[in-house]
Tab-separated table of C-alpha atoms and ligand atoms in Angstrom:
chain	number	residue	atom	x	y	z
K	1	MET	CA	-67.529	-86.705	73.518
K	2	THR	CA	-69.923	-86.800	70.640
K	3	GLN	CA	-68.550	-87.031	67.146
K	4	PHE	CA	-69.676	-83.437	66.602
K	5	PHE	CA	-67.668	-82.083	69.541
K	6	LYS	CA	-64.727	-84.299	68.701
K	7	ASN	CA	-64.712	-82.829	65.213
K	8	LEU	CA	-65.036	-79.303	66.575
K	9	VAL	CA	-62.032	-79.730	68.854
K	10	ASP	CA	-60.040	-81.427	66.132
K	11	ARG	CA	-60.652	-78.572	63.765
K	12	ARG	CA	-59.959	-75.876	66.330
K	13	SER	CA	-56.783	-77.636	67.452
K	14	LEU	CA	-55.609	-77.549	63.898
K	15	LEU	CA	-56.370	-73.865	63.504
K	16	SER	CA	-54.949	-72.694	66.819
K	17	GLY	CA	-51.892	-74.850	67.212
K	18	GLY	CA	-51.294	-77.019	64.233
K	19	ILE	CA	-51.526	-74.809	61.230
K	20	SER	CA	-47.790	-75.144	60.619
K	21	LEU	CA	-48.523	-78.725	59.645
K	22	LEU	CA	-50.117	-77.254	56.572
K	23	GLY	CA	-47.076	-75.208	55.703
K	24	GLY	CA	-48.927	-72.083	56.749
K	25	THR	CA	-47.432	-69.038	58.385
K	26	SER	CA	-50.474	-67.245	59.737
K	27	MET	CA	-52.708	-67.894	62.712
K	28	LEU	CA	-56.174	-66.955	63.713
K	29	ALA	CA	-56.022	-63.680	65.582
K	30	ALA	CA	-57.366	-65.361	68.698
K	31	SER	CA	-54.941	-68.268	68.635
K	32	ASN	CA	-52.470	-68.968	71.402
K	33	SER	CA	-50.241	-71.971	71.008
K	34	SER	CA	-49.637	-72.283	74.769
K	35	ALA	CA	-53.330	-72.723	75.553
K	36	SER	CA	-55.579	-75.619	74.686
K	37	SER	CA	-57.787	-75.069	71.709
K	38	THR	CA	-60.916	-74.927	73.873
K	39	GLU	CA	-59.374	-72.341	76.216
K	40	THR	CA	-58.185	-70.306	73.281
K	41	TYR	CA	-61.625	-70.303	71.778
K	42	THR	CA	-63.310	-69.270	75.040
K	43	LYS	CA	-60.784	-66.522	75.769
K	44	GLY	CA	-61.043	-65.262	72.262
K	45	MET	CA	-64.799	-64.939	72.482
K	46	ALA	CA	-64.619	-63.247	75.918
K	47	HIS	CA	-61.858	-60.767	75.281
K	48	LYS	CA	-61.752	-60.093	71.597
K	49	GLY	CA	-64.269	-58.780	69.163
K	50	MET	CA	-65.870	-60.925	66.492
K	51	GLY	CA	-63.918	-58.918	63.949
K	52	GLN	CA	-60.695	-60.480	65.145
K	53	MET	CA	-61.948	-64.033	64.936
K	54	MET	CA	-60.538	-64.486	61.494
K	55	THR	CA	-57.468	-65.223	59.514
K	56	VAL	CA	-54.583	-62.738	59.650
K	57	GLY	CA	-53.072	-61.220	56.553
K	58	ASP	CA	-54.227	-61.545	53.000
K	59	VAL	CA	-53.964	-64.020	50.173
K	60	ASP	CA	-51.894	-62.935	47.174
K	61	THR	CA	-54.560	-63.157	44.502
K	62	SER	CA	-52.010	-62.512	41.760
K	63	ILE	CA	-50.227	-65.766	42.650
K	64	ASN	CA	-53.551	-67.621	42.772
K	65	GLY	CA	-54.397	-66.147	39.397
K	66	PHE	CA	-57.945	-65.321	40.492
K	67	ASP	CA	-59.441	-62.741	42.811
K	68	PRO	CA	-62.622	-63.575	44.743
K	69	THR	CA	-63.788	-59.974	44.280
K	70	ALA	CA	-63.513	-60.305	40.492
K	71	LEU	CA	-65.115	-63.770	40.587
K	72	LEU	CA	-68.358	-62.190	41.804
K	73	THR	CA	-69.118	-60.699	38.402
K	74	ASP	CA	-66.929	-62.302	35.733
K	75	TRP	CA	-69.560	-64.075	33.679
K	76	GLU	CA	-68.116	-66.424	31.047
K	77	THR	CA	-70.375	-66.072	28.029
K	78	GLY	CA	-68.267	-68.057	25.556
K	79	SER	CA	-68.475	-67.404	21.824
K	80	VAL	CA	-71.694	-67.277	19.814
K	81	THR	CA	-72.387	-68.571	16.307
K	82	THR	CA	-75.521	-69.490	14.355
K	83	ASP	CA	-76.010	-72.969	12.920
K	84	GLU	CA	-77.560	-73.827	9.526
K	85	ASN	CA	-81.038	-73.896	11.079
K	86	GLY	CA	-80.671	-70.423	12.527
K	87	ASN	CA	-80.166	-71.604	16.102
K	88	THR	CA	-77.812	-69.768	18.424
K	89	VAL	CA	-74.861	-71.969	19.405
K	90	ARG	CA	-72.850	-70.872	22.420
K	91	THR	CA	-69.438	-72.507	22.819
K	92	PHE	CA	-67.303	-72.629	25.957
K	93	THR	CA	-63.833	-74.076	26.436
K	94	VAL	CA	-63.034	-75.552	29.833
K	95	GLU	CA	-59.769	-77.183	30.869
K	96	ALA	CA	-59.059	-79.334	33.913
K	97	ILE	CA	-55.817	-78.155	35.493
K	98	ASP	CA	-54.019	-79.298	38.668
K	99	LYS	CA	-53.055	-76.207	40.627
K	100	GLU	CA	-51.955	-75.266	44.116
K	101	ILE	CA	-54.073	-72.418	45.427
K	102	GLU	CA	-53.938	-70.310	48.582
K	103	ILE	CA	-57.298	-70.636	50.376
K	104	ALA	CA	-56.320	-68.654	53.505
K	105	PRO	CA	-53.164	-66.639	54.173
K	106	GLY	CA	-50.276	-69.112	54.082
K	107	VAL	CA	-52.493	-72.164	53.593
K	108	ILE	CA	-51.835	-73.844	50.274
K	109	PHE	CA	-54.330	-76.407	48.967
K	110	PRO	CA	-53.517	-78.831	46.119
K	111	ALA	CA	-56.606	-78.156	44.023
K	112	TRP	CA	-57.972	-79.700	40.888
K	113	THR	CA	-59.519	-76.838	38.940
K	114	PHE	CA	-61.571	-75.911	35.920
K	115	ASN	CA	-59.592	-73.236	34.033
K	116	GLY	CA	-57.125	-72.750	36.897
K	117	ARG	CA	-59.611	-71.249	39.332
K	118	VAL	CA	-61.921	-72.327	42.127
K	119	PRO	CA	-64.803	-72.100	41.600
K	120	GLY	CA	-64.484	-72.702	37.858
K	121	PRO	CA	-65.738	-70.174	35.320
K	122	THR	CA	-69.330	-68.963	35.744
K	123	LEU	CA	-70.857	-70.222	32.490
K	124	ARG	CA	-73.782	-68.044	31.466
K	125	ALA	CA	-76.209	-68.639	28.609
K	126	THR	CA	-79.804	-67.900	27.612
K	127	GLU	CA	-82.685	-70.343	27.665
K	128	GLY	CA	-83.138	-72.196	24.356
K	129	GLU	CA	-79.597	-71.824	23.023
K	130	ILE	CA	-77.539	-74.819	21.937
K	131	LEU	CA	-74.577	-75.129	24.280
K	132	ARG	CA	-71.304	-76.711	23.287
K	133	ILE	CA	-68.675	-77.191	25.989
K	134	ILE	CA	-65.251	-78.273	24.781
K	135	PHE	CA	-63.660	-80.000	27.753
K	136	ARG	CA	-59.926	-80.762	27.771
K	137	ASN	CA	-58.339	-82.696	30.590
K	138	LEU	CA	-54.890	-81.245	31.238
K	139	GLY	CA	-54.849	-82.674	34.766
K	140	SER	CA	-53.325	-85.799	36.238
K	141	HIS	CA	-56.538	-87.767	36.868
K	142	PRO	CA	-59.574	-88.733	34.772
K	143	HIS	CA	-62.326	-86.119	35.136
K	144	SER	CA	-65.677	-85.174	33.634
K	145	MET	CA	-68.181	-82.348	33.511
K	146	HIS	CA	-71.622	-83.137	34.857
K	147	PHE	CA	-74.133	-80.344	34.324
K	148	HIS	CA	-77.272	-79.851	36.354
K	149	GLY	CA	-79.725	-79.287	33.538
K	150	ILE	CA	-81.719	-81.295	31.000
K	151	HIS	CA	-79.744	-83.357	28.490
K	152	SER	CA	-79.249	-86.844	27.037
K	153	ALA	CA	-77.479	-89.665	28.876
K	154	ARG	CA	-74.456	-89.304	26.590
K	155	MET	CA	-73.987	-85.744	27.829
K	156	ASP	CA	-74.373	-86.528	31.519
K	157	GLY	CA	-70.678	-86.742	32.402
K	158	VAL	CA	-70.889	-89.872	34.528
K	159	SER	CA	-68.743	-92.942	34.078
K	160	SER	CA	-71.473	-95.184	32.671
K	161	ASN	CA	-72.381	-92.867	29.783
K	162	SER	CA	-70.071	-90.330	28.183
K	163	GLY	CA	-67.464	-91.631	30.592
K	164	LEU	CA	-64.526	-90.069	32.254
K	165	ILE	CA	-62.113	-88.103	30.146
K	166	ASP	CA	-58.548	-89.306	30.553
K	167	PRO	CA	-55.608	-86.922	31.001
K	168	GLY	CA	-54.718	-85.516	27.595
K	169	ASP	CA	-58.147	-86.261	26.100
K	170	GLU	CA	-60.967	-83.978	24.993
K	171	TYR	CA	-64.748	-84.333	24.947
K	172	VAL	CA	-67.461	-82.037	23.635
K	173	TYR	CA	-70.675	-81.837	25.628
K	174	GLU	CA	-73.653	-80.517	23.712
K	175	PHE	CA	-77.212	-79.889	24.897
K	176	ASN	CA	-79.914	-77.245	24.984
K	177	ALA	CA	-79.903	-74.547	27.624
K	178	THR	CA	-82.925	-75.520	29.715
K	179	PRO	CA	-84.481	-74.903	32.152
K	180	PHE	CA	-83.592	-71.300	32.966
K	181	GLY	CA	-82.209	-70.953	36.472
K	182	CYS	CA	-79.200	-70.957	38.734
K	183	HIS	CA	-77.465	-74.275	38.173
K	184	LEU	CA	-74.014	-75.760	38.562
K	185	TYR	CA	-71.581	-78.140	36.969
K	186	HIS	CA	-69.008	-80.357	38.589
K	187	CYS	CA	-66.743	-83.305	37.957
K	188	HIS	CA	-68.521	-86.618	38.471
K	189	ALA	CA	-65.465	-88.893	38.720
K	190	LEU	CA	-65.229	-91.248	41.685
K	191	PRO	CA	-64.522	-90.940	44.529
K	192	PHE	CA	-67.045	-88.174	44.177
K	193	THR	CA	-66.242	-86.412	47.461
K	194	ARG	CA	-62.603	-86.161	46.516
K	195	HIS	CA	-63.179	-84.690	43.069
K	196	MET	CA	-65.773	-82.254	44.372
K	197	HIS	CA	-63.896	-80.960	47.369
K	198	LYS	CA	-60.660	-80.613	45.396
K	199	GLY	CA	-62.339	-77.719	43.588
K	200	MET	CA	-63.998	-79.143	40.485
K	201	TYR	CA	-67.249	-77.170	40.352
K	202	GLY	CA	-68.660	-73.932	39.042
K	203	ALA	CA	-71.815	-71.916	38.501
K	204	PHE	CA	-73.950	-72.495	35.404
K	205	ILE	CA	-76.549	-69.784	34.902
K	206	ILE	CA	-79.271	-69.934	32.267
K	207	ASP	CA	-81.068	-66.626	31.839
K	208	PRO	CA	-84.766	-66.770	30.906
K	209	ASP	CA	-85.596	-65.781	27.335
K	210	PRO	CA	-88.029	-62.847	27.810
K	211	ALA	CA	-89.873	-63.729	24.582
K	212	LYS	CA	-90.946	-67.007	26.210
K	213	HIS	CA	-92.270	-65.343	29.375
K	214	LEU	CA	-94.706	-62.656	28.361
K	215	ASP	CA	-96.609	-63.134	31.619
K	216	HIS	CA	-93.514	-62.058	33.582
K	217	HIS	CA	-91.821	-60.123	30.818
K	218	ALA	CA	-90.204	-57.381	32.903
K	219	VAL	CA	-88.784	-59.856	35.411
K	220	ALA	CA	-87.430	-62.068	32.643
K	221	LYS	CA	-85.762	-59.075	30.967
K	222	SER	CA	-84.146	-58.065	34.244
K	223	ARG	CA	-82.647	-61.556	34.538
K	224	LYS	CA	-81.166	-61.561	31.014
K	225	LEU	CA	-77.559	-60.416	30.936
K	226	GLY	CA	-76.935	-57.518	28.566
K	227	THR	CA	-80.371	-55.910	28.687
K	228	PRO	CA	-80.860	-52.351	30.041
K	229	GLU	CA	-83.210	-53.877	32.642
K	230	ASN	CA	-80.454	-56.235	33.792
K	231	ALA	CA	-77.988	-53.346	34.062
K	232	GLU	CA	-80.239	-51.845	36.742
K	233	TRP	CA	-79.241	-54.707	39.047
K	234	GLN	CA	-76.036	-55.554	40.877
K	235	GLU	CA	-75.606	-59.259	40.203
K	236	LEU	CA	-73.152	-61.420	42.127
K	237	VAL	CA	-72.319	-65.113	42.011
K	238	MET	CA	-71.452	-66.786	45.293
K	239	VAL	CA	-70.358	-70.391	45.589
K	240	MET	CA	-70.302	-71.603	49.188
K	241	ASN	CA	-67.367	-73.991	49.482
K	242	ALA	CA	-65.013	-75.493	52.037
K	243	PHE	CA	-61.662	-77.246	52.185
K	244	ASP	CA	-60.442	-80.298	54.055
K	245	THR	CA	-56.799	-79.297	54.268
K	246	ASN	CA	-55.580	-82.365	56.182
K	247	PHE	CA	-57.766	-84.884	54.301
K	248	ASP	CA	-59.440	-86.287	57.412
K	249	GLY	CA	-62.963	-85.979	56.052
K	250	ASP	CA	-63.735	-82.691	57.861
K	251	ASN	CA	-63.409	-79.168	56.571
K	252	GLU	CA	-60.880	-76.796	58.107
K	253	PHE	CA	-61.831	-73.701	56.094
K	254	TYR	CA	-65.136	-72.370	54.788
K	255	ALA	CA	-65.712	-69.573	52.315
K	256	VAL	CA	-67.744	-67.997	49.607
K	257	ASN	CA	-65.692	-68.218	46.419
K	258	THR	CA	-62.791	-70.076	48.048
K	259	VAL	CA	-60.720	-67.604	50.100
K	260	ALA	CA	-61.613	-67.630	53.812
K	261	HIS	CA	-62.796	-64.239	55.120
K	262	HIS	CA	-61.965	-62.544	51.801
K	263	TYR	CA	-65.113	-60.389	51.796
K	264	MET	CA	-64.552	-59.355	55.425
K	265	LYS	CA	-61.198	-57.889	54.393
K	266	HIS	CA	-62.567	-56.673	51.054
K	267	PRO	CA	-66.257	-55.859	51.614
K	268	ILE	CA	-68.378	-56.005	48.469
K	269	PRO	CA	-69.312	-52.466	47.358
K	270	ILE	CA	-73.048	-51.989	46.849
K	271	LYS	CA	-74.738	-48.874	45.461
K	272	LYS	CA	-77.773	-48.410	47.656
K	273	SER	CA	-79.975	-47.253	44.778
K	274	LYS	CA	-79.564	-50.519	42.872
K	275	PRO	CA	-81.189	-53.817	43.876
K	276	VAL	CA	-78.940	-56.826	44.462
K	277	ARG	CA	-79.332	-60.287	42.958
K	278	VAL	CA	-77.161	-63.111	44.283
K	279	TYR	CA	-76.776	-66.413	42.451
K	280	LEU	CA	-76.031	-68.687	45.406
K	281	ILE	CA	-74.770	-72.270	45.150
K	282	ASN	CA	-73.681	-74.690	47.838
K	283	VAL	CA	-70.942	-77.167	46.942
K	284	THR	CA	-69.693	-77.809	50.494
K	285	GLU	CA	-68.580	-81.415	50.995
K	286	PHE	CA	-68.649	-83.304	54.333
K	287	ASP	CA	-71.225	-81.010	56.010
K	288	PRO	CA	-74.850	-81.787	55.143
K	289	ILE	CA	-76.029	-78.185	54.860
K	290	ASN	CA	-74.804	-74.634	54.488
K	291	SER	CA	-76.744	-71.408	54.934
K	292	PHE	CA	-76.882	-67.730	54.027
K	293	HIS	CA	-77.957	-65.155	56.582
K	294	LEU	CA	-78.182	-61.447	55.741
K	295	HIS	CA	-77.974	-58.828	58.478
K	296	ALA	CA	-80.362	-55.908	58.877
K	297	ASN	CA	-82.374	-56.843	55.811
K	298	PHE	CA	-84.631	-59.469	54.246
K	299	TYR	CA	-84.719	-60.980	50.782
K	300	ASP	CA	-86.911	-62.889	48.356
K	301	TYR	CA	-85.658	-66.315	47.353
K	302	PHE	CA	-86.102	-68.262	44.105
K	303	ASP	CA	-85.290	-71.930	44.769
K	304	HIS	CA	-83.059	-73.214	41.916
K	305	GLY	CA	-83.828	-69.937	40.113
K	306	THR	CA	-86.309	-71.789	37.919
K	307	THR	CA	-89.263	-69.501	38.586
K	308	LEU	CA	-89.866	-65.804	37.938
K	309	THR	CA	-91.819	-65.333	41.146
K	310	PRO	CA	-90.235	-65.969	44.549
K	311	THR	CA	-90.591	-69.353	46.180
K	312	LEU	CA	-89.907	-67.737	49.579
K	313	LYS	CA	-90.754	-64.139	50.385
K	314	THR	CA	-89.207	-61.896	53.030
K	315	VAL	CA	-86.687	-64.211	54.665
K	316	ASP	CA	-83.259	-63.421	56.104
K	317	THR	CA	-81.888	-66.959	56.279
K	318	ILE	CA	-82.048	-69.897	53.895
K	319	MET	CA	-80.282	-73.228	53.944
K	320	GLN	CA	-79.024	-75.326	51.073
K	321	CYS	CA	-77.906	-78.940	50.962
K	322	GLN	CA	-74.990	-79.777	48.673
K	323	ALA	CA	-75.750	-78.849	45.027
K	324	GLN	CA	-78.856	-76.904	46.030
K	325	ARG	CA	-78.905	-73.349	44.775
K	326	GLY	CA	-81.125	-70.358	44.362
K	327	ILE	CA	-81.394	-66.659	43.647
K	328	LEU	CA	-81.646	-64.002	46.360
K	329	GLU	CA	-83.038	-60.539	45.640
K	330	PHE	CA	-82.833	-57.629	48.065
K	331	SER	CA	-82.281	-53.896	48.264
K	332	PHE	CA	-80.517	-51.468	50.577
K	333	LYS	CA	-82.221	-48.401	49.101
K	334	ASP	CA	-83.785	-47.318	52.403
K	335	HIS	CA	-80.741	-48.186	54.536
K	336	GLN	CA	-78.030	-45.955	55.913
K	337	PRO	CA	-74.706	-46.446	54.138
K	338	GLY	CA	-72.357	-48.737	56.026
K	339	LYS	CA	-71.106	-52.285	56.408
K	340	TYR	CA	-73.735	-55.005	56.457
K	341	MET	CA	-72.638	-58.508	57.324
K	342	PHE	CA	-73.747	-61.769	55.739
K	343	HIS	CA	-72.580	-65.215	56.692
K	344	ALA	CA	-73.412	-68.852	57.268
K	345	HIS	CA	-75.534	-69.007	60.388
K	346	GLN	CA	-73.626	-72.036	61.542
K	347	ALA	CA	-71.265	-69.965	63.729
K	348	GLU	CA	-68.469	-72.461	63.274
K	349	PHE	CA	-68.534	-72.009	59.488
K	350	ALA	CA	-68.485	-68.214	59.946
K	351	GLU	CA	-65.491	-68.306	62.268
K	352	LEU	CA	-63.627	-70.646	59.946
K	353	GLY	CA	-64.041	-68.336	56.960
K	354	TRP	CA	-67.651	-68.019	55.737
K	355	MET	CA	-68.271	-64.505	56.968
K	356	ALA	CA	-68.546	-61.471	54.710
K	357	GLU	CA	-69.728	-57.886	54.408
K	358	PHE	CA	-71.474	-55.628	51.942
K	359	ASP	CA	-70.215	-52.045	51.920
K	360	VAL	CA	-73.395	-50.100	51.137
K	361	GLN	CA	-72.587	-46.716	49.626
K	362	GLU	CA	-74.537	-43.696	48.418
K	363	GLY	CA	-75.182	-43.736	44.726
Z	401	LIG	CU1	-62.548	-84.951	38.698
């Protein structure tokens, strides 16, 4: 048995027969504890629809304190002041907090979070601003914030420079918002895999300043939050993540924005008249790549979001390695209303949680 198939069986065994080990109460719809995991999987595919190959029940988002549907659009823009030189200073406050979260119905994961949620807050700024991030460690382990962006060594959030911030301590990161794009931040404490997969990551979006991009002025304005041009779009942030619930170095659950199959049970409403822009980030540990496949449609892709013209045109599938990210733009304006699926094209990831739907509506 290759390592790949061994892992597959291990993970399916856990889901079909061993979920109680996790303290969980729900099962996959296709599970059958009297059958082997392989038999269960085969029977499930033969006799049950794809729609039933998912977790049963729903996560109580009020107990989690965050709702994956709300996470799609809750941009954290911080507070804005002007310094003595007339520069815009945007300040965010981020706290590291240990927290148990429910990642699938009945499956509790001991997360380390930024601001009590996974992914952490979606920090959003405009190109050229001075950013100040006040980071407080209220958790039980030393942590840091490492931003993907351009900054000095002291602001890099790795142990050899600004260092790790001990529990109870505070550090202020400060740097300029550049380059514009779809970025991320994450804890850079070692062991890196542990701190990442425990939930310490979030989206970091820098909107282009239209005044700096007269050659692509209209596009730049549409990317800048708060403009009338931006309001014409439906913007969504999606962080592809996964959880190793038994700490064996393999993921048991996959998702966009943490909760397995959330957007299958709560499809994302889309007005067909408005174009869609997805800020997509992959933070999945243990698997080398993740992917995004859209059904019945194609999109333009902006790798890292650092350009105002697409780096890939008319594609329906892209892949991202860990920390890679990009912007997807597409439209359903000529489609019939209805449910349109999107998911990782690794079928295993989809069945273990990374499967979702848009609910395209008139309007
Ligand atoms: Cu950490």
